[in-house]
Amino acid sequence: MEYRQNRIAIVTGANKGIGLEISRQLSENGILVVLTARDEVRGQAAVKKLQDVGVKDVVFHQLDISDPASITFLKEFVKTKFGKLDILVNNAGVGGVELQSPTTLMEGDPESLYDAINETYEISKECIDINYYGTKAMCEAFIPLLHQSKSPRIVNVSSTFGKLQFISGDSIRKELRNIDNLTEDRLEKLLGTFLIDCKEGRLKESGWPERTFSAYKVSKNAVSAYTRILAKNHPRFIVNCVCPGYVKTDFNYNTGTISVEEGAKGPVMLALLPDGSPSGQFYNQTEPTSFE
Ligand SMILES: NC(=O)c1ccc[n+]([C@@H]2O[C@H](COP(=O)([O-])OP(=O)(O)OC[C@H]3O[C@@H](n4cnc5c(N)ncnc54)[C@H](OP(=O)(O)O)[C@@H]3O)[C@@H](O)[C@H]2O)c1
């Protein structure tokens, strides 16, 4: 088994944007990073980009978080090579929107983004599948290897849109807030209802967020709630979720207002939290915030 003495991290969706910078900053902190990307060519190019600026301890492995076979392949790689995992950064995500009118986009102006995008049922479903079910599949696959670590950490990259204030329905909010009783099964039933309401055009009357970013808000609320469930079920782990800020990346068609260097700081801080730190919390960048 190689590198047993190193702390090992997996970063998902790391070929660009915040994930790439999280990988760089973790490596700068002495962590051996498994930089993953769903596209082999883009992922290898990202590793080369880091190596070209002197980053050493980064290895690439393909990973599509919506593909169970791809997750299993990565799990076998990490198990064989390292025998454990110390840090899982679930960063990969999609916005659940398509760009309709690129010409109206203005840098640093989120309002211009809202006018330029469109949401369909198919894109909404993909967003729930990747952002929530993909994150959950990664956690489930790697929990046994995280148990082999002295200081297991999970960082779920959520969003301010993953706060309860973006869901208008009282009963939905109440269920998501009631973390003592909320189960994954119940959470997933809620997601199923959201998708039916989305398909049948009943988002507003059913208490879900309306466009824009309705599926994204629901998916990130699910990630936030799942973070609390994980923290409750795995008291030895430190599991938190974080909004990186409004970061200038392809995700928001570069309308973000802060750099990837700034945006990666919160997730990296949480990945490196010392033993005894809080778990099951929500952070806005590097500061604790509420789930409300
Ligand atoms: N940027 C912001 O202002 C902002 C704000 C709040 C939260 N966030 C969150 O921050 C995270 C990173 O976003 P970003 O801004 O860095 O966006 P980005 O530049 O678009 O990067 C997203 C990454 O996720 C990957 N990805 C998407 N679906 C995947 C899948 N099924 N399997 C594996 N990788 C997948 C993408 O791969 P491809 O290159 O192959 O598409 C890409 O590497 C996301 O979870 C996002 O929700 C961002």
mmCIF file of C-alpha atoms and ligand atoms in Angstrom:
data_model
loop_
_atom_site.group_PDB
_atom_site.id
_atom_site.type_symbol
_atom_site.label_atom_id
_atom_site.label_comp_id
_atom_site.label_asym_id
_atom_site.label_seq_id
_atom_site.Cartn_x
_atom_site.Cartn_y
_atom_site.Cartn_z
ATOM 1 C CA MET A 1 0.000 0.000 0.000
ATOM 2 C CA GLU A 2 1.500 3.322 -1.067
ATOM 3 C CA TYR A 3 1.321 6.698 0.683
ATOM 4 C CA ARG A 4 -0.182 5.235 3.885
ATOM 5 C CA GLN A 5 1.363 8.115 5.868
ATOM 6 C CA ASN A 6 -0.272 10.836 3.715
ATOM 7 C CA ARG A 7 -3.748 12.200 4.204
ATOM 8 C CA ILE A 8 -5.729 11.273 1.093
ATOM 9 C CA ALA A 9 -8.542 13.360 -0.410
ATOM 10 C CA ILE A 10 -10.947 12.818 -3.285
ATOM 11 C CA VAL A 11 -12.296 15.949 -4.972
ATOM 12 C CA THR A 12 -15.204 15.445 -7.387
ATOM 13 C CA GLY A 13 -15.776 17.627 -10.453
ATOM 14 C CA ALA A 14 -12.212 18.874 -10.211
ATOM 15 C CA ASN A 15 -11.241 19.447 -13.844
ATOM 16 C CA LYS A 16 -12.127 23.137 -13.549
ATOM 17 C CA GLY A 17 -13.729 25.825 -11.413
ATOM 18 C CA ILE A 18 -13.853 25.555 -7.629
ATOM 19 C CA GLY A 19 -12.986 21.826 -7.614
ATOM 20 C CA LEU A 20 -9.696 22.387 -9.417
ATOM 21 C CA GLU A 21 -8.751 25.139 -6.981
ATOM 22 C CA ILE A 22 -9.813 23.038 -3.957
ATOM 23 C CA SER A 23 -7.438 20.347 -5.272
ATOM 24 C CA ARG A 24 -4.614 22.872 -5.589
ATOM 25 C CA GLN A 25 -5.139 24.304 -2.105
ATOM 26 C CA LEU A 26 -5.428 20.860 -0.480
ATOM 27 C CA SER A 27 -2.222 19.780 -2.159
ATOM 28 C CA GLU A 28 -0.559 22.980 -0.923
ATOM 29 C CA ASN A 29 -1.532 21.800 2.564
ATOM 30 C CA GLY A 30 0.264 18.461 2.179
ATOM 31 C CA ILE A 31 -2.765 16.391 1.197
ATOM 32 C CA LEU A 32 -2.447 13.773 -1.546
ATOM 33 C CA VAL A 33 -5.345 14.593 -3.858
ATOM 34 C CA VAL A 34 -7.207 12.226 -6.149
ATOM 35 C CA LEU A 35 -8.441 14.776 -8.663
ATOM 36 C CA THR A 36 -11.477 13.353 -10.430
ATOM 37 C CA ALA A 37 -13.436 14.361 -13.505
ATOM 38 C CA ARG A 38 -16.070 12.687 -15.614
ATOM 39 C CA ASP A 39 -14.100 13.385 -18.768
ATOM 40 C CA GLU A 40 -10.696 11.681 -18.895
ATOM 41 C CA VAL A 41 -9.130 14.232 -21.266
ATOM 42 C CA ARG A 42 -10.327 17.278 -19.300
ATOM 43 C CA GLY A 43 -9.242 15.630 -16.031
ATOM 44 C CA GLN A 44 -5.747 14.739 -17.258
ATOM 45 C CA ALA A 45 -5.350 18.279 -18.631
ATOM 46 C CA ALA A 46 -6.302 19.695 -15.216
ATOM 47 C CA VAL A 47 -3.685 17.556 -13.462
ATOM 48 C CA LYS A 48 -1.071 18.684 -15.975
ATOM 49 C CA LYS A 49 -2.083 22.307 -15.344
ATOM 50 C CA LEU A 50 -1.434 21.822 -11.615
ATOM 51 C CA GLN A 51 1.831 19.960 -12.217
ATOM 52 C CA ASP A 52 3.000 22.749 -14.502
ATOM 53 C CA VAL A 53 2.734 25.193 -11.579
ATOM 54 C CA GLY A 54 4.696 22.860 -9.289
ATOM 55 C CA VAL A 55 1.872 20.911 -7.612
ATOM 56 C CA LYS A 56 3.174 17.393 -6.992
ATOM 57 C CA ASP A 57 0.845 15.202 -4.987
ATOM 58 C CA VAL A 58 -2.119 15.019 -7.347
ATOM 59 C CA VAL A 59 -3.258 11.900 -9.177
ATOM 60 C CA PHE A 60 -6.100 11.668 -11.652
ATOM 61 C CA HIS A 61 -8.963 9.190 -11.738
ATOM 62 C CA GLN A 62 -12.066 9.259 -13.896
ATOM 63 C CA LEU A 63 -15.332 9.703 -11.994
ATOM 64 C CA ASP A 64 -18.864 10.392 -13.115
ATOM 65 C CA ILE A 65 -20.851 10.644 -9.895
ATOM 66 C CA SER A 66 -24.049 9.686 -11.706
ATOM 67 C CA ASP A 67 -22.525 6.403 -12.935
ATOM 68 C CA PRO A 68 -22.406 3.610 -10.292
ATOM 69 C CA ALA A 69 -19.788 1.640 -12.269
ATOM 70 C CA SER A 70 -17.508 4.679 -12.381
ATOM 71 C CA ILE A 71 -17.858 5.139 -8.597
ATOM 72 C CA THR A 72 -17.035 1.446 -8.002
ATOM 73 C CA PHE A 73 -13.957 1.710 -10.229
ATOM 74 C CA LEU A 74 -12.689 4.711 -8.249
ATOM 75 C CA LYS A 75 -13.430 2.967 -4.948
ATOM 76 C CA GLU A 76 -11.347 -0.061 -5.992
ATOM 77 C CA PHE A 77 -8.509 2.243 -7.067
ATOM 78 C CA VAL A 78 -8.441 4.105 -3.729
ATOM 79 C CA LYS A 79 -8.823 0.907 -1.706
ATOM 80 C CA THR A 80 -5.967 -0.837 -3.505
ATOM 81 C CA LYS A 81 -3.625 2.150 -3.624
ATOM 82 C CA PHE A 82 -4.227 3.751 -0.234
ATOM 83 C CA GLY A 83 -6.401 1.420 1.858
ATOM 84 C CA LYS A 84 -8.265 4.398 3.312
ATOM 85 C CA LEU A 85 -9.739 7.799 2.562
ATOM 86 C CA ASP A 86 -9.356 10.834 4.847
ATOM 87 C CA ILE A 87 -11.272 13.565 3.017
ATOM 88 C CA LEU A 88 -14.169 13.408 0.567
ATOM 89 C CA VAL A 89 -15.028 16.717 -1.093
ATOM 90 C CA ASN A 90 -18.334 16.396 -2.950
ATOM 91 C CA ASN A 91 -17.946 19.383 -5.236
ATOM 92 C CA ALA A 92 -19.344 18.152 -8.600
ATOM 93 C CA GLY A 93 -22.634 19.770 -9.470
ATOM 94 C CA VAL A 94 -24.848 21.178 -12.190
ATOM 95 C CA GLY A 95 -27.179 24.164 -12.206
ATOM 96 C CA GLY A 96 -30.265 22.489 -13.652
ATOM 97 C CA VAL A 97 -30.670 25.196 -16.282
ATOM 98 C CA GLU A 98 -29.877 25.747 -19.947
ATOM 99 C CA LEU A 99 -28.673 28.970 -21.461
ATOM 100 C CA GLN A 100 -31.202 30.513 -23.831
ATOM 101 C CA SER A 101 -29.953 34.004 -24.537
ATOM 102 C CA PRO A 102 -26.188 34.285 -23.978
ATOM 103 C CA THR A 103 -26.070 37.778 -25.430
ATOM 104 C CA THR A 104 -27.897 39.286 -22.420
ATOM 105 C CA LEU A 105 -25.334 37.961 -19.903
ATOM 106 C CA MET A 106 -23.304 40.581 -18.067
ATOM 107 C CA GLU A 107 -20.232 39.840 -15.972
ATOM 108 C CA GLY A 108 -20.820 40.266 -12.228
ATOM 109 C CA ASP A 109 -24.597 40.647 -12.710
ATOM 110 C CA PRO A 110 -26.617 37.643 -11.445
ATOM 111 C CA GLU A 111 -29.882 39.279 -12.582
ATOM 112 C CA SER A 112 -28.721 39.088 -16.190
ATOM 113 C CA LEU A 113 -28.214 35.350 -15.677
ATOM 114 C CA TYR A 114 -31.776 34.807 -14.446
ATOM 115 C CA ASP A 115 -33.172 36.371 -17.614
ATOM 116 C CA ALA A 116 -30.940 34.286 -19.891
ATOM 117 C CA ILE A 117 -31.724 30.760 -18.688
ATOM 118 C CA ASN A 118 -34.455 28.165 -19.096
ATOM 119 C CA GLU A 119 -35.483 25.093 -17.053
ATOM 120 C CA THR A 120 -37.144 21.895 -18.291
ATOM 121 C CA TYR A 121 -38.292 18.741 -16.518
ATOM 122 C CA GLU A 122 -35.451 16.697 -18.044
ATOM 123 C CA ILE A 123 -32.800 19.168 -16.919
ATOM 124 C CA SER A 124 -34.391 19.413 -13.471
ATOM 125 C CA LYS A 125 -34.306 15.629 -13.077
ATOM 126 C CA GLU A 126 -30.660 15.485 -14.135
ATOM 127 C CA CYS A 127 -29.897 18.183 -11.554
ATOM 128 C CA ILE A 128 -31.511 16.176 -8.721
ATOM 129 C CA ASP A 129 -29.793 12.996 -9.950
ATOM 130 C CA ILE A 130 -26.321 14.525 -10.030
ATOM 131 C CA ASN A 131 -26.406 16.983 -7.137
ATOM 132 C CA TYR A 132 -28.246 14.841 -4.587
ATOM 133 C CA TYR A 133 -28.162 11.195 -5.692
ATOM 134 C CA GLY A 134 -24.587 11.472 -7.027
ATOM 135 C CA THR A 135 -23.373 13.008 -3.765
ATOM 136 C CA LYS A 136 -25.181 10.353 -1.764
ATOM 137 C CA ALA A 137 -23.758 7.530 -3.914
ATOM 138 C CA MET A 138 -20.239 8.887 -3.332
ATOM 139 C CA CYS A 139 -20.758 9.043 0.432
ATOM 140 C CA GLU A 140 -22.169 5.526 0.574
ATOM 141 C CA ALA A 141 -19.331 4.122 -1.521
ATOM 142 C CA PHE A 142 -16.568 5.792 0.496
ATOM 143 C CA ILE A 143 -17.888 5.594 4.072
ATOM 144 C CA PRO A 144 -16.118 2.234 4.642
ATOM 145 C CA LEU A 145 -12.776 3.719 3.493
ATOM 146 C CA LEU A 146 -13.371 6.882 5.550
ATOM 147 C CA HIS A 147 -13.783 4.577 8.556
ATOM 148 C CA GLN A 148 -10.146 3.522 7.964
ATOM 149 C CA SER A 149 -9.026 7.147 8.536
ATOM 150 C CA LYS A 150 -8.014 8.605 11.912
ATOM 151 C CA SER A 151 -9.770 11.905 11.031
ATOM 152 C CA PRO A 152 -12.519 11.359 8.462
ATOM 153 C CA ARG A 153 -13.980 14.468 6.838
ATOM 154 C CA ILE A 154 -16.790 14.944 4.320
ATOM 155 C CA VAL A 155 -17.357 18.342 2.730
ATOM 156 C CA ASN A 156 -20.516 18.764 0.677
ATOM 157 C CA VAL A 157 -20.413 21.824 -1.549
ATOM 158 C CA SER A 158 -23.933 23.201 -1.260
ATOM 159 C CA SER A 159 -25.160 26.736 -1.946
ATOM 160 C CA THR A 160 -26.991 29.557 -0.242
ATOM 161 C CA PHE A 161 -29.842 28.274 -2.454
ATOM 162 C CA GLY A 162 -29.664 25.142 -0.292
ATOM 163 C CA LYS A 163 -31.214 27.072 2.595
ATOM 164 C CA LEU A 164 -34.799 26.526 3.727
ATOM 165 C CA GLN A 165 -35.776 30.138 2.962
ATOM 166 C CA PHE A 166 -35.883 29.216 -0.737
ATOM 167 C CA ILE A 167 -38.702 26.744 -0.177
ATOM 168 C CA SER A 168 -42.051 28.488 0.297
ATOM 169 C CA GLY A 169 -44.108 25.466 1.444
ATOM 170 C CA ASP A 170 -44.392 25.362 5.256
ATOM 171 C CA SER A 171 -44.894 21.598 5.448
ATOM 172 C CA ILE A 172 -41.873 20.853 3.213
ATOM 173 C CA ARG A 173 -39.700 23.238 5.228
ATOM 174 C CA LYS A 174 -40.942 21.694 8.461
ATOM 175 C CA GLU A 175 -39.988 18.171 7.317
ATOM 176 C CA LEU A 176 -36.544 19.219 6.115
ATOM 177 C CA ARG A 177 -35.909 21.126 9.336
ATOM 178 C CA ASN A 178 -36.982 18.276 11.605
ATOM 179 C CA ILE A 179 -33.633 16.564 11.501
ATOM 180 C CA ASP A 180 -34.372 14.228 14.435
ATOM 181 C CA ASN A 181 -37.050 12.511 12.349
ATOM 182 C CA LEU A 182 -35.904 13.120 8.777
ATOM 183 C CA THR A 183 -34.635 9.977 7.041
ATOM 184 C CA GLU A 184 -33.055 9.485 3.619
ATOM 185 C CA ASP A 185 -36.179 7.596 2.601
ATOM 186 C CA ARG A 186 -38.434 10.521 3.509
ATOM 187 C CA LEU A 187 -36.065 13.010 1.898
ATOM 188 C CA GLU A 188 -36.162 11.011 -1.335
ATOM 189 C CA LYS A 189 -39.958 10.798 -1.242
ATOM 190 C CA LEU A 190 -39.982 14.602 -1.109
ATOM 191 C CA LEU A 191 -37.640 14.728 -4.124
ATOM 192 C CA GLY A 192 -39.955 12.354 -5.997
ATOM 193 C CA THR A 193 -42.917 14.637 -5.260
ATOM 194 C CA PHE A 194 -40.917 17.643 -6.442
ATOM 195 C CA LEU A 195 -40.215 15.955 -9.784
ATOM 196 C CA ILE A 196 -43.878 15.032 -10.288
ATOM 197 C CA ASP A 197 -44.934 18.595 -9.441
ATOM 198 C CA CYS A 198 -42.256 19.888 -11.786
ATOM 199 C CA LYS A 199 -43.506 17.675 -14.624
ATOM 200 C CA GLU A 200 -47.123 18.666 -14.002
ATOM 201 C CA GLY A 201 -46.445 22.388 -13.667
ATOM 202 C CA ARG A 202 -47.516 22.645 -9.990
ATOM 203 C CA LEU A 203 -44.361 24.028 -8.398
ATOM 204 C CA LYS A 204 -45.845 27.192 -6.912
ATOM 205 C CA GLU A 205 -49.041 25.749 -5.431
ATOM 206 C CA SER A 206 -47.115 22.780 -4.009
ATOM 207 C CA GLY A 207 -44.695 25.046 -2.128
ATOM 208 C CA TRP A 208 -41.546 24.393 -4.186
ATOM 209 C CA PRO A 209 -39.207 27.108 -5.436
ATOM 210 C CA GLU A 210 -40.310 28.458 -8.784
ATOM 211 C CA ARG A 211 -37.957 29.275 -11.614
ATOM 212 C CA THR A 212 -35.272 30.280 -11.636
ATOM 213 C CA PHE A 213 -33.031 27.486 -10.360
ATOM 214 C CA SER A 214 -35.964 25.568 -8.844
ATOM 215 C CA ALA A 215 -34.425 22.077 -9.174
ATOM 216 C CA TYR A 216 -31.043 23.432 -8.098
ATOM 217 C CA LYS A 217 -32.543 24.947 -4.932
ATOM 218 C CA VAL A 218 -34.329 21.675 -4.130
ATOM 219 C CA SER A 219 -31.227 19.565 -4.898
ATOM 220 C CA LYS A 220 -29.012 21.706 -2.671
ATOM 221 C CA ASN A 221 -31.632 21.740 0.118
ATOM 222 C CA ALA A 222 -31.503 17.938 -0.133
ATOM 223 C CA VAL A 223 -27.674 18.029 0.075
ATOM 224 C CA SER A 224 -27.909 20.290 3.141
ATOM 225 C CA ALA A 225 -30.418 17.969 4.865
ATOM 226 C CA TYR A 226 -28.393 14.882 3.880
ATOM 227 C CA THR A 227 -25.292 16.486 5.436
ATOM 228 C CA ARG A 228 -27.129 16.691 8.769
ATOM 229 C CA ILE A 229 -28.340 13.089 8.482
ATOM 230 C CA LEU A 230 -24.790 11.890 7.735
ATOM 231 C CA ALA A 231 -23.365 13.839 10.671
ATOM 232 C CA LYS A 232 -25.984 12.319 12.983
ATOM 233 C CA ASN A 233 -25.360 8.772 11.714
ATOM 234 C CA HIS A 234 -21.547 9.000 11.729
ATOM 235 C CA PRO A 235 -20.494 10.738 14.942
ATOM 236 C CA ARG A 236 -16.796 9.911 14.389
ATOM 237 C CA PHE A 237 -16.826 11.800 11.077
ATOM 238 C CA ILE A 238 -16.800 15.575 10.649
ATOM 239 C CA VAL A 239 -19.355 16.273 7.918
ATOM 240 C CA ASN A 240 -20.318 19.784 6.879
ATOM 241 C CA CYS A 241 -21.790 21.634 3.929
ATOM 242 C CA VAL A 242 -20.681 24.962 2.541
ATOM 243 C CA CYS A 243 -21.680 27.684 0.116
ATOM 244 C CA PRO A 244 -18.447 28.740 -1.609
ATOM 245 C CA GLY A 245 -19.812 32.233 -2.390
ATOM 246 C CA TYR A 246 -20.793 33.621 -5.779
ATOM 247 C CA VAL A 247 -17.725 32.429 -7.634
ATOM 248 C CA LYS A 248 -16.786 33.343 -11.171
ATOM 249 C CA THR A 249 -16.902 29.982 -13.002
ATOM 250 C CA ASP A 250 -18.588 28.347 -15.989
ATOM 251 C CA PHE A 251 -21.337 27.313 -13.574
ATOM 252 C CA ASN A 252 -22.850 30.815 -13.604
ATOM 253 C CA TYR A 253 -21.510 31.645 -17.082
ATOM 254 C CA ASN A 254 -18.810 33.678 -15.345
ATOM 255 C CA THR A 255 -21.242 36.160 -13.793
ATOM 256 C CA GLY A 256 -19.783 35.365 -10.323
ATOM 257 C CA THR A 257 -18.182 38.098 -8.264
ATOM 258 C CA ILE A 258 -15.391 36.311 -6.363
ATOM 259 C CA SER A 259 -12.371 34.318 -7.582
ATOM 260 C CA VAL A 260 -11.968 30.543 -7.394
ATOM 261 C CA GLU A 261 -9.136 31.144 -4.901
ATOM 262 C CA GLU A 262 -11.635 32.851 -2.547
ATOM 263 C CA GLY A 263 -14.399 30.326 -3.280
ATOM 264 C CA ALA A 264 -12.230 27.307 -2.483
ATOM 265 C CA LYS A 265 -11.223 28.646 0.946
ATOM 266 C CA GLY A 266 -14.400 27.499 2.757
ATOM 267 C CA PRO A 267 -14.413 23.920 1.422
ATOM 268 C CA VAL A 268 -10.659 23.603 2.089
ATOM 269 C CA MET A 269 -11.009 24.947 5.631
ATOM 270 C CA LEU A 270 -13.723 22.345 6.320
ATOM 271 C CA ALA A 271 -11.654 19.554 4.755
ATOM 272 C CA LEU A 272 -8.795 20.408 7.143
ATOM 273 C CA LEU A 273 -10.819 20.948 10.347
ATOM 274 C CA PRO A 274 -9.040 19.601 13.432
ATOM 275 C CA ASP A 275 -10.530 16.743 15.474
ATOM 276 C CA GLY A 276 -13.317 17.859 17.790
ATOM 277 C CA SER A 277 -14.614 20.495 15.342
ATOM 278 C CA PRO A 278 -18.358 20.922 14.771
ATOM 279 C CA SER A 279 -20.140 18.517 12.432
ATOM 280 C CA GLY A 280 -23.504 18.741 10.675
ATOM 281 C CA GLN A 281 -23.124 22.490 10.142
ATOM 282 C CA PHE A 282 -23.639 24.881 7.238
ATOM 283 C CA TYR A 283 -20.930 27.404 6.360
ATOM 284 C CA ASN A 284 -21.072 30.460 4.170
ATOM 285 C CA GLN A 285 -17.529 30.523 2.808
ATOM 286 C CA THR A 286 -15.454 30.217 6.002
ATOM 287 C CA GLU A 287 -18.125 31.382 8.474
ATOM 288 C CA PRO A 288 -20.828 29.279 10.155
ATOM 289 C CA THR A 289 -24.342 30.089 8.946
ATOM 290 C CA SER A 290 -27.832 28.727 9.583
ATOM 291 C CA PHE A 291 -29.783 26.180 7.528
ATOM 292 C CA GLU A 292 -32.716 28.619 7.472
HETATM 293 N N1 LIG B 1 -19.924 29.120 -8.820
HETATM 294 C C1 LIG B 1 -20.749 29.512 -7.859
HETATM 295 O O1 LIG B 1 -21.050 30.707 -7.705
HETATM 296 C C2 LIG B 1 -21.341 28.512 -6.913
HETATM 297 C C3 LIG B 1 -22.168 29.003 -5.882
HETATM 298 C C4 LIG B 1 -22.710 28.089 -4.981
HETATM 299 C C5 LIG B 1 -22.410 26.741 -5.103
HETATM 300 N N2 LIG B 1 -21.608 26.300 -6.126
HETATM 301 C C6 LIG B 1 -21.328 24.866 -6.212
HETATM 302 O O2 LIG B 1 -19.933 24.668 -6.361
HETATM 303 C C7 LIG B 1 -19.695 23.430 -7.033
HETATM 304 C C8 LIG B 1 -18.653 23.642 -8.126
HETATM 305 O O3 LIG B 1 -19.179 24.580 -9.032
HETATM 306 P P1 LIG B 1 -18.279 25.473 -9.993
HETATM 307 O O4 LIG B 1 -18.759 26.849 -9.832
HETATM 308 O O5 LIG B 1 -16.854 25.175 -9.851
HETATM 309 O O6 LIG B 1 -18.835 24.958 -11.409
HETATM 310 P P2 LIG B 1 -18.132 24.432 -12.731
HETATM 311 O O7 LIG B 1 -16.939 25.237 -13.063
HETATM 312 O O8 LIG B 1 -19.243 24.320 -13.722
HETATM 313 O O9 LIG B 1 -17.650 22.968 -12.320
HETATM 314 C C9 LIG B 1 -18.562 21.940 -12.061
HETATM 315 C C10 LIG B 1 -17.794 20.648 -12.087
HETATM 316 O O10 LIG B 1 -18.717 19.574 -11.796
HETATM 317 C C11 LIG B 1 -18.485 18.573 -12.777
HETATM 318 N N3 LIG B 1 -19.617 17.669 -12.921
HETATM 319 C C12 LIG B 1 -20.885 17.937 -13.283
HETATM 320 N N4 LIG B 1 -21.604 16.809 -13.324
HETATM 321 C C13 LIG B 1 -20.769 15.799 -12.972
HETATM 322 C C14 LIG B 1 -20.909 14.410 -12.829
HETATM 323 N N5 LIG B 1 -22.058 13.771 -13.092
HETATM 324 N N6 LIG B 1 -19.840 13.682 -12.416
HETATM 325 C C15 LIG B 1 -18.662 14.276 -12.166
HETATM 326 N N7 LIG B 1 -18.450 15.593 -12.313
HETATM 327 C C16 LIG B 1 -19.502 16.342 -12.710
HETATM 328 C C17 LIG B 1 -18.165 19.346 -14.045
HETATM 329 O O11 LIG B 1 -17.593 18.502 -15.026
HETATM 330 P P3 LIG B 1 -17.619 18.882 -16.596
HETATM 331 O O12 LIG B 1 -16.522 19.877 -16.835
HETATM 332 O O13 LIG B 1 -17.381 17.562 -17.241
HETATM 333 O O14 LIG B 1 -18.987 19.444 -16.901
HETATM 334 C C18 LIG B 1 -17.189 20.347 -13.465
HETATM 335 O O15 LIG B 1 -15.923 19.758 -13.280
HETATM 336 C C19 LIG B 1 -21.059 22.952 -7.535
HETATM 337 O O16 LIG B 1 -21.537 21.945 -6.675
HETATM 338 C C20 LIG B 1 -21.943 24.189 -7.423
HETATM 339 O O17 LIG B 1 -23.286 23.868 -7.189
HETATM 340 C C21 LIG B 1 -21.072 27.147 -7.040
#
